[in-house]
């Protein structure tokens, strides 16, 4: 019975999200420190597979006065007799990347001496040009195509 329960749970995610686009399924809330963007635990769907971020991941940043984009970069799968693995890393690009293996998490333009903020006063505030994490272009898992972040509470993504 434990084997059946395990198999059921393993197949449940793909069944529930079979008609959904790739993107952030849940969690992955972005916060900042004085020198890092923190990608908090969550679930990502990429090429139909699910990837769990169990521990906060940190990406160091510095003011550049240019648009920087923080991406999750998915490397090719490596298959052995026992398992399949895929390396995933956080990486910055200057501007948006058109590469399919890059999943944008946020973009920002930080001025010297400013602090990077991750909370918003309104929907329009999400797209403030300077010193604000912009998550509007981050794909969230939606039916048939990516959608916008659905968070409406003070969860660090948007204030209602």
CSV table of N, CA and C in Angstrom, one decimal:
chain,number,residue,atom,x,y,z
A,1,UNK,N,0.8,-1.2,0.0
A,1,UNK,CA,0.0,0.0,0.0
A,1,UNK,C,0.9,1.3,0.0
A,2,UNK,N,2.0,1.2,0.7
A,2,UNK,CA,2.9,2.4,0.7
A,2,UNK,C,3.5,2.6,-0.7
A,3,UNK,N,3.8,1.6,-1.4
A,3,UNK,CA,4.3,1.7,-2.7
A,3,UNK,C,3.2,2.4,-3.7
A,4,UNK,N,2.0,2.0,-3.5
A,4,UNK,CA,0.9,2.6,-4.3
A,4,UNK,C,0.7,4.1,-4.0
A,5,UNK,N,0.8,4.4,-2.7
A,5,UNK,CA,0.6,5.8,-2.3
A,5,UNK,C,1.8,6.6,-2.8
A,6,UNK,N,3.0,6.1,-2.8
A,6,UNK,CA,4.1,6.8,-3.3
A,6,UNK,C,4.0,7.0,-4.8
A,7,UNK,N,3.5,6.0,-5.5
A,7,UNK,CA,3.3,6.1,-7.0
A,7,UNK,C,2.2,7.2,-7.3
A,8,UNK,N,1.2,7.2,-6.5
A,8,UNK,CA,0.1,8.1,-6.7
A,8,UNK,C,0.6,9.5,-6.5
A,9,UNK,N,1.3,9.8,-5.5
A,9,UNK,CA,1.8,11.1,-5.2
A,9,UNK,C,2.8,11.6,-6.3
A,10,UNK,N,3.6,10.7,-6.8
A,10,UNK,CA,4.6,11.0,-7.8
A,10,UNK,C,3.8,11.4,-9.1
A,11,UNK,N,2.7,10.8,-9.4
A,11,UNK,CA,2.0,11.1,-10.6
A,11,UNK,C,0.9,12.2,-10.5
A,12,UNK,N,0.6,12.6,-9.3
A,12,UNK,CA,-0.4,13.6,-9.0
A,12,UNK,C,-0.1,14.9,-9.7
A,13,UNK,N,1.1,15.5,-9.4
A,13,UNK,CA,1.5,16.8,-10.0
A,13,UNK,C,1.3,16.9,-11.5
A,14,UNK,N,2.0,16.0,-12.2
A,14,UNK,CA,1.8,16.0,-13.7
A,14,UNK,C,0.3,15.9,-14.1
A,15,UNK,N,-0.5,15.1,-13.4
A,15,UNK,CA,-1.9,15.0,-13.8
A,15,UNK,C,-2.6,16.3,-13.5
A,16,UNK,N,-2.4,17.0,-12.4
A,16,UNK,CA,-3.1,18.2,-12.0
A,16,UNK,C,-2.7,19.4,-13.0
A,17,UNK,N,-1.4,19.3,-13.4
A,17,UNK,CA,-0.9,20.5,-14.2
A,17,UNK,C,-0.6,20.1,-15.7
A,18,UNK,N,-1.2,19.0,-16.2
A,18,UNK,CA,-1.0,18.6,-17.5
A,18,UNK,C,-1.3,19.6,-18.6
A,19,UNK,N,-2.3,20.4,-18.4
A,19,UNK,CA,-2.7,21.4,-19.4
A,19,UNK,C,-2.1,22.8,-19.1
A,20,UNK,N,-1.2,22.9,-18.2
A,20,UNK,CA,-0.6,24.2,-17.8
A,20,UNK,C,0.7,24.5,-18.4
A,21,UNK,N,1.0,25.7,-18.5
A,21,UNK,CA,2.3,26.2,-19.1
A,21,UNK,C,3.4,26.1,-18.0
A,22,UNK,N,4.6,26.1,-18.5
A,22,UNK,CA,5.8,26.1,-17.6
A,22,UNK,C,5.8,27.4,-16.8
A,23,UNK,N,6.4,27.4,-15.6
A,23,UNK,CA,6.6,28.6,-14.8
A,23,UNK,C,6.6,28.3,-13.4
A,24,UNK,N,6.4,29.3,-12.5
A,24,UNK,CA,6.4,29.2,-11.1
A,24,UNK,C,5.0,28.6,-10.7
A,25,UNK,N,5.0,27.5,-10.1
A,25,UNK,CA,3.7,26.8,-9.6
A,25,UNK,C,3.3,27.4,-8.3
A,26,UNK,N,4.2,27.5,-7.4
A,26,UNK,CA,3.9,27.9,-6.0
A,26,UNK,C,5.2,28.4,-5.3
A,27,UNK,N,5.0,29.4,-4.4
A,27,UNK,CA,6.1,29.8,-3.7
A,27,UNK,C,7.1,30.6,-4.5
A,28,UNK,N,8.4,30.4,-4.2
A,28,UNK,CA,9.5,31.1,-4.9
A,28,UNK,C,9.4,32.6,-4.7
A,29,UNK,N,8.9,33.0,-3.5
A,29,UNK,CA,8.8,34.4,-3.2
A,29,UNK,C,10.2,35.1,-3.2
A,30,UNK,N,10.3,36.2,-3.8
A,30,UNK,CA,11.6,36.9,-3.9
A,30,UNK,C,11.6,38.0,-2.8
A,31,UNK,N,12.7,38.0,-2.0
A,31,UNK,CA,13.0,39.0,-1.1
A,31,UNK,C,14.4,39.5,-1.3
A,32,UNK,N,14.8,40.5,-0.6
A,32,UNK,CA,16.2,41.1,-0.8
A,32,UNK,C,16.8,41.3,0.6
A,33,UNK,N,18.2,41.3,0.5
A,33,UNK,CA,19.0,41.7,1.6
A,33,UNK,C,19.8,42.9,1.1
A,34,UNK,N,20.7,43.4,1.8
A,34,UNK,CA,21.5,44.5,1.3
A,34,UNK,C,22.3,44.2,0.1
A,35,UNK,N,22.7,42.9,-0.1
A,35,UNK,CA,23.5,42.5,-1.3
A,35,UNK,C,23.0,41.3,-2.1
A,36,UNK,N,21.9,40.7,-1.7
A,36,UNK,CA,21.4,39.5,-2.3
A,36,UNK,C,19.9,39.6,-2.6
A,37,UNK,N,19.5,38.9,-3.7
A,37,UNK,CA,18.1,38.6,-4.0
A,37,UNK,C,18.0,37.2,-3.5
A,38,UNK,N,16.9,36.9,-2.7
A,38,UNK,CA,16.7,35.6,-2.1
A,38,UNK,C,15.5,35.0,-2.8
A,39,UNK,N,15.7,33.8,-3.4
A,39,UNK,CA,14.6,33.0,-4.0
A,39,UNK,C,14.2,32.0,-2.9
A,40,UNK,N,13.1,32.2,-2.4
A,40,UNK,CA,12.6,31.4,-1.3
A,40,UNK,C,12.0,30.0,-1.8
A,41,UNK,N,11.8,29.0,-0.9
A,41,UNK,CA,11.4,27.7,-1.4
A,41,UNK,C,10.1,27.8,-2.2
A,42,UNK,N,10.0,26.9,-3.2
A,42,UNK,CA,8.8,26.8,-4.0
A,42,UNK,C,8.9,25.7,-5.0
A,43,UNK,N,8.0,25.7,-6.0
A,43,UNK,CA,7.9,24.7,-7.0
A,43,UNK,C,7.9,25.4,-8.4
A,44,UNK,N,8.7,24.9,-9.3
A,44,UNK,CA,8.8,25.4,-10.7
A,44,UNK,C,8.5,24.2,-11.6
A,45,UNK,N,7.7,24.5,-12.7
A,45,UNK,CA,7.4,23.5,-13.7
A,45,UNK,C,8.2,24.0,-14.9
A,46,UNK,N,9.0,23.0,-15.5
A,46,UNK,CA,9.8,23.3,-16.7
A,46,UNK,C,9.8,22.0,-17.6
A,47,UNK,N,9.5,22.2,-18.8
A,47,UNK,CA,9.3,21.1,-19.8
A,47,UNK,C,8.5,20.0,-19.2
A,48,UNK,N,7.4,20.4,-18.5
A,48,UNK,CA,6.5,19.4,-17.9
A,48,UNK,C,6.9,18.7,-16.6
A,49,UNK,N,8.2,18.9,-16.2
A,49,UNK,CA,8.7,18.3,-15.0
A,49,UNK,C,8.6,19.4,-13.8
A,50,UNK,N,8.6,18.9,-12.6
A,50,UNK,CA,8.5,19.8,-11.4
A,50,UNK,C,9.8,19.7,-10.7
A,51,UNK,N,10.2,20.9,-10.3
A,51,UNK,CA,11.5,21.1,-9.5
A,51,UNK,C,11.2,21.8,-8.2
A,52,UNK,N,11.6,21.2,-7.2
A,52,UNK,CA,11.4,21.8,-5.8
A,52,UNK,C,12.6,22.5,-5.3
A,53,UNK,N,12.4,23.8,-5.0
A,53,UNK,CA,13.5,24.5,-4.3
A,53,UNK,C,13.2,24.4,-2.8
A,54,UNK,N,14.0,23.7,-2.1
A,54,UNK,CA,13.8,23.4,-0.7
A,54,UNK,C,14.4,24.4,0.2
A,55,UNK,N,15.5,25.0,-0.1
A,55,UNK,CA,16.1,26.0,0.7
A,55,UNK,C,16.3,27.3,0.0
A,56,UNK,N,16.3,28.4,0.7
A,56,UNK,CA,16.5,29.7,0.0
A,56,UNK,C,17.8,29.7,-0.8
A,57,UNK,N,17.7,30.3,-2.0
A,57,UNK,CA,18.8,30.5,-2.8
A,57,UNK,C,19.2,32.0,-2.9
A,58,UNK,N,20.4,32.3,-2.9
A,58,UNK,CA,20.9,33.7,-2.9
A,58,UNK,C,21.6,34.0,-4.2
A,59,UNK,N,21.3,35.2,-4.7
A,59,UNK,CA,22.0,35.7,-5.9
A,59,UNK,C,22.6,37.1,-5.5
A,60,UNK,N,23.9,37.2,-5.4
A,60,UNK,CA,24.5,38.5,-5.1
A,60,UNK,C,24.3,39.5,-6.2
A,61,UNK,N,24.0,40.8,-5.8
A,61,UNK,CA,23.8,41.8,-6.8
A,61,UNK,C,24.6,43.1,-6.3
A,62,UNK,N,24.8,44.0,-7.3
A,62,UNK,CA,25.4,45.3,-7.0
A,62,UNK,C,24.8,46.3,-7.9
A,63,UNK,N,24.8,47.6,-7.6
A,63,UNK,CA,24.2,48.6,-8.4
A,63,UNK,C,25.0,48.7,-9.7
A,64,UNK,N,24.3,48.7,-10.9
A,64,UNK,CA,24.9,48.9,-12.2
A,64,UNK,C,24.3,50.0,-13.0
A,65,UNK,N,23.1,50.4,-12.6
A,65,UNK,CA,22.4,51.4,-13.3
A,65,UNK,C,21.9,50.9,-14.7
A,66,UNK,N,21.9,49.6,-14.9
A,66,UNK,CA,21.5,49.0,-16.1
A,66,UNK,C,20.4,48.0,-15.7
A,67,UNK,N,19.6,47.6,-16.7
A,67,UNK,CA,18.6,46.5,-16.4
A,67,UNK,C,19.3,45.2,-16.3
A,68,UNK,N,19.1,44.5,-15.2
A,68,UNK,CA,19.6,43.2,-14.9
A,68,UNK,C,18.5,42.3,-14.7
A,69,UNK,N,18.6,41.1,-15.3
A,69,UNK,CA,17.5,40.1,-15.1
A,69,UNK,C,18.1,38.9,-14.4
A,70,UNK,N,17.3,38.4,-13.4
A,70,UNK,CA,17.7,37.2,-12.6
A,70,UNK,C,16.9,36.1,-13.2
A,71,UNK,N,17.6,35.0,-13.7
A,71,UNK,CA,17.0,33.9,-14.3
A,71,UNK,C,17.3,32.6,-13.6
A,72,UNK,N,16.5,31.6,-13.7
A,72,UNK,CA,16.8,30.2,-13.4
A,72,UNK,C,17.2,29.6,-14.7
A,73,UNK,N,18.4,29.0,-14.7
A,73,UNK,CA,18.9,28.5,-15.9
A,73,UNK,C,18.9,26.9,-15.8
A,74,UNK,N,18.2,26.3,-16.7
A,74,UNK,CA,18.0,24.8,-16.7
A,74,UNK,C,19.0,24.2,-17.7
A,75,UNK,N,19.9,23.4,-17.2
A,75,UNK,CA,20.8,22.7,-18.1
A,75,UNK,C,20.2,21.4,-18.6
A,76,UNK,N,20.9,20.8,-19.5
A,76,UNK,CA,20.4,19.5,-20.1
A,76,UNK,C,20.3,18.4,-19.1
A,77,UNK,N,19.3,17.6,-19.3
A,77,UNK,CA,19.1,16.4,-18.4
A,77,UNK,C,20.3,15.4,-18.6
A,78,UNK,N,20.7,14.8,-17.6
A,78,UNK,CA,21.7,13.7,-17.6
A,78,UNK,C,21.0,12.5,-17.1
A,79,UNK,N,21.0,11.4,-17.9
A,79,UNK,CA,20.3,10.2,-17.5
A,79,UNK,C,21.3,9.1,-17.3
A,80,UNK,N,21.1,8.3,-16.2
A,80,UNK,CA,21.9,7.2,-15.9
A,80,UNK,C,21.0,6.0,-15.8
A,81,UNK,N,21.5,4.8,-15.5
A,81,UNK,CA,20.7,3.7,-15.3
A,81,UNK,C,19.7,3.8,-14.1
A,82,UNK,N,20.1,4.6,-13.1
A,82,UNK,CA,19.4,4.7,-11.9
A,82,UNK,C,18.5,6.0,-11.8
A,83,UNK,N,18.9,7.1,-12.4
A,83,UNK,CA,18.1,8.3,-12.2
A,83,UNK,C,18.4,9.3,-13.3
A,84,UNK,N,17.6,10.4,-13.3
A,84,UNK,CA,17.7,11.5,-14.2
A,84,UNK,C,18.0,12.8,-13.4
A,85,UNK,N,19.0,13.5,-13.8
A,85,UNK,CA,19.3,14.8,-13.1
A,85,UNK,C,19.3,15.9,-14.0
A,86,UNK,N,19.1,17.1,-13.5
A,86,UNK,CA,19.2,18.3,-14.3
A,86,UNK,C,19.8,19.4,-13.3
A,87,UNK,N,20.9,20.0,-13.7
A,87,UNK,CA,21.5,21.1,-13.0
A,87,UNK,C,20.7,22.4,-13.3
A,88,UNK,N,20.4,23.1,-12.2
A,88,UNK,CA,19.7,24.4,-12.3
A,88,UNK,C,20.5,25.4,-11.5
A,89,UNK,N,20.7,26.6,-12.1
A,89,UNK,CA,21.4,27.7,-11.4
A,89,UNK,C,20.8,29.0,-11.6
A,90,UNK,N,21.1,29.9,-10.7
A,90,UNK,CA,20.7,31.3,-10.8
A,90,UNK,C,21.7,32.1,-11.6
A,91,UNK,N,21.3,32.9,-12.5
A,91,UNK,CA,22.3,33.7,-13.3
A,91,UNK,C,21.6,35.0,-13.7
A,92,UNK,N,22.5,36.0,-13.7
A,92,UNK,CA,22.0,37.3,-14.2
A,92,UNK,C,22.4,37.5,-15.7
A,93,UNK,N,21.5,38.2,-16.4
A,93,UNK,CA,21.8,38.6,-17.8
A,93,UNK,C,21.5,40.1,-17.8
A,94,UNK,N,22.1,40.8,-18.8
A,94,UNK,CA,21.8,42.2,-19.1
A,94,UNK,C,20.7,42.2,-20.0
A,95,UNK,N,19.5,42.5,-19.5
A,95,UNK,CA,18.3,42.5,-20.4
A,95,UNK,C,17.7,41.1,-20.4
A,96,UNK,N,16.6,40.9,-21.0
A,96,UNK,CA,15.9,39.7,-21.1
A,96,UNK,C,16.6,38.7,-22.1
A,97,UNK,N,16.6,37.4,-21.8
A,97,UNK,CA,17.2,36.4,-22.6
A,97,UNK,C,16.1,35.7,-23.4
A,98,UNK,N,16.4,35.4,-24.7
A,98,UNK,CA,15.4,34.7,-25.5
A,98,UNK,C,15.7,33.2,-25.5
A,99,UNK,N,16.7,32.8,-24.7
A,99,UNK,CA,17.0,31.3,-24.7
A,99,UNK,C,15.8,30.6,-23.9
A,100,UNK,N,15.4,29.5,-24.4
A,100,UNK,CA,14.3,28.7,-23.8
A,100,UNK,C,14.7,28.2,-22.4
A,101,UNK,N,15.9,27.9,-22.2
A,101,UNK,CA,16.3,27.3,-21.0
A,101,UNK,C,16.4,28.3,-19.8
A,102,UNK,N,16.2,29.6,-20.1
A,102,UNK,CA,16.2,30.7,-19.1
A,102,UNK,C,14.8,31.0,-18.7
A,103,UNK,N,14.5,30.9,-17.4
A,103,UNK,CA,13.2,31.3,-16.8
A,103,UNK,C,13.4,32.5,-16.0
A,104,UNK,N,12.9,33.7,-16.4
A,104,UNK,CA,13.1,34.9,-15.7
A,104,UNK,C,12.3,34.9,-14.4
A,105,UNK,N,13.0,35.4,-13.4
A,105,UNK,CA,12.4,35.5,-12.0
A,105,UNK,C,12.1,37.0,-11.7
A,106,UNK,N,13.0,37.9,-12.1
A,106,UNK,CA,12.7,39.3,-11.9
A,106,UNK,C,13.7,40.1,-12.7
A,107,UNK,N,13.5,41.4,-12.8
A,107,UNK,CA,14.4,42.3,-13.4
A,107,UNK,C,14.4,43.6,-12.6
A,108,UNK,N,15.5,44.3,-12.7
A,108,UNK,CA,15.6,45.6,-11.9
A,108,UNK,C,16.8,46.4,-12.4
A,109,UNK,N,16.7,47.7,-12.1
A,109,UNK,CA,17.7,48.7,-12.4
A,109,UNK,C,18.1,49.4,-11.1
A,110,UNK,N,19.2,49.1,-10.6
A,110,UNK,CA,19.6,49.6,-9.2
A,110,UNK,C,20.6,50.7,-9.4
A,111,UNK,N,20.3,51.9,-8.7
A,111,UNK,CA,21.2,53.0,-8.7
A,111,UNK,C,22.2,52.9,-7.6
A,112,UNK,N,23.4,53.4,-7.7
A,112,UNK,CA,24.4,53.4,-6.6
A,112,UNK,C,23.8,54.1,-5.4
A,113,UNK,N,24.0,53.6,-4.2
A,113,UNK,CA,23.5,54.2,-3.0
A,113,UNK,C,22.0,53.8,-2.7
A,114,UNK,N,21.3,53.2,-3.6
A,114,UNK,CA,19.9,52.9,-3.4
A,114,UNK,C,19.8,51.4,-2.8
A,115,UNK,N,18.6,51.1,-2.3
A,115,UNK,CA,18.3,49.8,-1.7
A,115,UNK,C,17.3,49.2,-2.7
A,116,UNK,N,17.5,47.9,-3.0
A,116,UNK,CA,16.5,47.2,-3.9
A,116,UNK,C,15.3,46.7,-3.0
A,117,UNK,N,14.1,47.1,-3.4
A,117,UNK,CA,12.9,46.8,-2.7
A,117,UNK,C,12.1,45.7,-3.4
A,118,UNK,N,11.3,44.9,-2.6
A,118,UNK,CA,10.6,43.8,-3.2
A,118,UNK,C,9.1,43.9,-2.8
A,119,UNK,N,8.6,45.0,-2.2
A,119,UNK,CA,7.2,45.2,-1.9
A,119,UNK,C,6.7,46.3,-2.7
A,120,UNK,N,5.4,46.3,-2.9
A,120,UNK,CA,4.7,47.2,-3.8
A,120,UNK,C,3.5,47.9,-3.2
A,121,UNK,N,3.2,49.1,-3.6
A,121,UNK,CA,2.1,49.8,-3.1
A,121,UNK,C,0.8,49.6,-4.0
A,122,UNK,N,1.1,49.2,-5.2
A,122,UNK,CA,0.0,49.0,-6.2
A,122,UNK,C,0.5,48.1,-7.3
A,123,UNK,N,-0.4,47.7,-8.2
A,123,UNK,CA,0.0,46.9,-9.4
A,123,UNK,C,1.0,47.7,-10.2
A,124,UNK,N,0.7,49.0,-10.5
A,124,UNK,CA,1.5,49.9,-11.3
A,124,UNK,C,2.9,50.0,-10.7
A,125,UNK,N,3.0,50.0,-9.4
A,125,UNK,CA,4.3,50.1,-8.7
A,125,UNK,C,5.3,49.0,-9.0
A,126,UNK,N,4.7,47.9,-9.4
A,126,UNK,CA,5.6,46.7,-9.7
A,126,UNK,C,6.6,47.1,-10.9
A,127,UNK,N,6.2,48.0,-11.7
A,127,UNK,CA,7.0,48.3,-12.9
A,127,UNK,C,7.8,49.6,-12.7
A,128,UNK,N,8.0,50.1,-11.5
A,128,UNK,CA,8.8,51.2,-11.2
A,128,UNK,C,10.2,51.0,-11.8
A,129,UNK,N,10.8,51.9,-12.5
A,129,UNK,CA,12.0,51.7,-13.3
A,129,UNK,C,13.2,51.4,-12.4
A,130,UNK,N,13.4,52.2,-11.4
A,130,UNK,CA,14.6,52.1,-10.6
A,130,UNK,C,14.3,51.5,-9.2
A,131,UNK,N,15.3,50.7,-8.7
A,131,UNK,CA,15.4,50.2,-7.3
A,131,UNK,C,14.2,49.3,-6.9
A,132,UNK,N,13.5,48.7,-7.8
A,132,UNK,CA,12.4,47.8,-7.5
A,132,UNK,C,12.5,46.5,-8.2
A,133,UNK,N,12.3,45.4,-7.6
A,133,UNK,CA,12.2,44.1,-8.3
A,133,UNK,C,10.9,44.1,-9.1
A,134,UNK,N,11.1,43.9,-10.4
A,134,UNK,CA,10.0,43.8,-11.3
A,134,UNK,C,9.7,42.3,-11.7
A,135,UNK,N,8.6,41.8,-11.2
A,135,UNK,CA,8.3,40.4,-11.5
A,135,UNK,C,7.2,40.2,-12.5
A,136,UNK,N,6.8,41.3,-13.2
A,136,UNK,CA,5.7,41.2,-14.2
A,136,UNK,C,6.1,40.2,-15.3
A,137,UNK,N,7.3,40.1,-15.7
A,137,UNK,CA,7.7,39.2,-16.8
A,137,UNK,C,8.0,37.8,-16.4
A,138,UNK,N,8.0,37.5,-15.1
A,138,UNK,CA,8.2,36.2,-14.6
A,138,UNK,C,7.0,35.3,-14.9
A,139,UNK,N,7.2,34.1,-15.6
A,139,UNK,CA,6.1,33.3,-15.9
A,139,UNK,C,5.6,32.5,-14.8
A,140,UNK,N,4.3,32.6,-14.5
A,140,UNK,CA,3.7,31.8,-13.5
A,140,UNK,C,2.8,30.7,-14.2
A,141,UNK,N,2.8,29.5,-13.6
A,141,UNK,CA,2.1,28.4,-14.2
A,141,UNK,C,0.6,28.7,-14.4
A,142,UNK,N,0.1,28.7,-15.6
A,142,UNK,CA,-1.3,29.0,-15.9
A,142,UNK,C,-1.8,28.0,-16.9
A,143,UNK,N,-3.1,27.9,-17.0
A,143,UNK,CA,-3.8,27.0,-17.9
A,143,UNK,C,-3.5,27.4,-19.3
A,144,UNK,N,-2.7,26.6,-20.0
A,144,UNK,CA,-2.4,26.8,-21.4
A,144,UNK,C,-1.3,27.8,-21.7
A,145,UNK,N,-1.1,28.7,-20.9
A,145,UNK,CA,0.0,29.7,-21.1
A,145,UNK,C,0.4,30.4,-19.7
A,146,UNK,N,1.5,31.0,-19.7
A,146,UNK,CA,2.0,31.6,-18.4
A,146,UNK,C,1.0,32.7,-18.0
A,147,UNK,N,1.0,33.0,-16.8
A,147,UNK,CA,0.1,34.1,-16.2
A,147,UNK,C,0.9,34.9,-15.3
A,148,UNK,N,0.3,36.0,-14.7
A,148,UNK,CA,0.9,36.8,-13.7
A,148,UNK,C,0.8,36.2,-12.3
A,149,UNK,N,1.7,36.7,-11.5
A,149,UNK,CA,1.6,36.3,-10.1
A,149,UNK,C,0.3,36.6,-9.5
A,150,UNK,N,-0.3,35.7,-8.7
A,150,UNK,CA,-1.6,35.8,-8.2
A,150,UNK,C,-1.7,36.3,-6.7
A,151,UNK,N,-0.5,36.6,-6.2
A,151,UNK,CA,-0.5,37.0,-4.8
A,151,UNK,C,-1.1,38.4,-4.6
A,152,UNK,N,-2.0,38.5,-3.7
A,152,UNK,CA,-2.7,39.7,-3.4
A,152,UNK,C,-2.5,40.2,-2.0
A,153,UNK,N,-1.8,39.4,-1.2
A,153,UNK,CA,-1.6,39.8,0.2
A,153,UNK,C,-0.2,40.4,0.4
A,154,UNK,N,0.1,40.7,1.6
A,154,UNK,CA,1.5,41.2,1.9
A,154,UNK,C,2.5,40.2,2.0
A,155,UNK,N,2.6,39.3,0.9
A,155,UNK,CA,3.5,38.2,0.9
A,155,UNK,C,4.9,38.5,0.3
A,156,UNK,N,5.2,39.8,0.2
A,156,UNK,CA,6.5,40.2,-0.4
A,156,UNK,C,6.4,40.4,-1.9
A,157,UNK,N,5.4,40.1,-2.5
A,157,UNK,CA,5.2,40.2,-4.0
A,157,UNK,C,4.4,41.5,-4.3
A,158,UNK,N,3.3,41.7,-3.6
A,158,UNK,CA,2.5,42.8,-3.9
A,158,UNK,C,1.6,43.1,-2.6
A,159,UNK,N,1.3,44.4,-2.5
A,159,UNK,CA,0.4,44.8,-1.4
A,159,UNK,C,-0.9,45.0,-2.0
A,160,UNK,N,-2.0,44.6,-1.4
A,160,UNK,CA,-3.3,44.8,-2.0
A,160,UNK,C,-3.8,46.2,-1.9
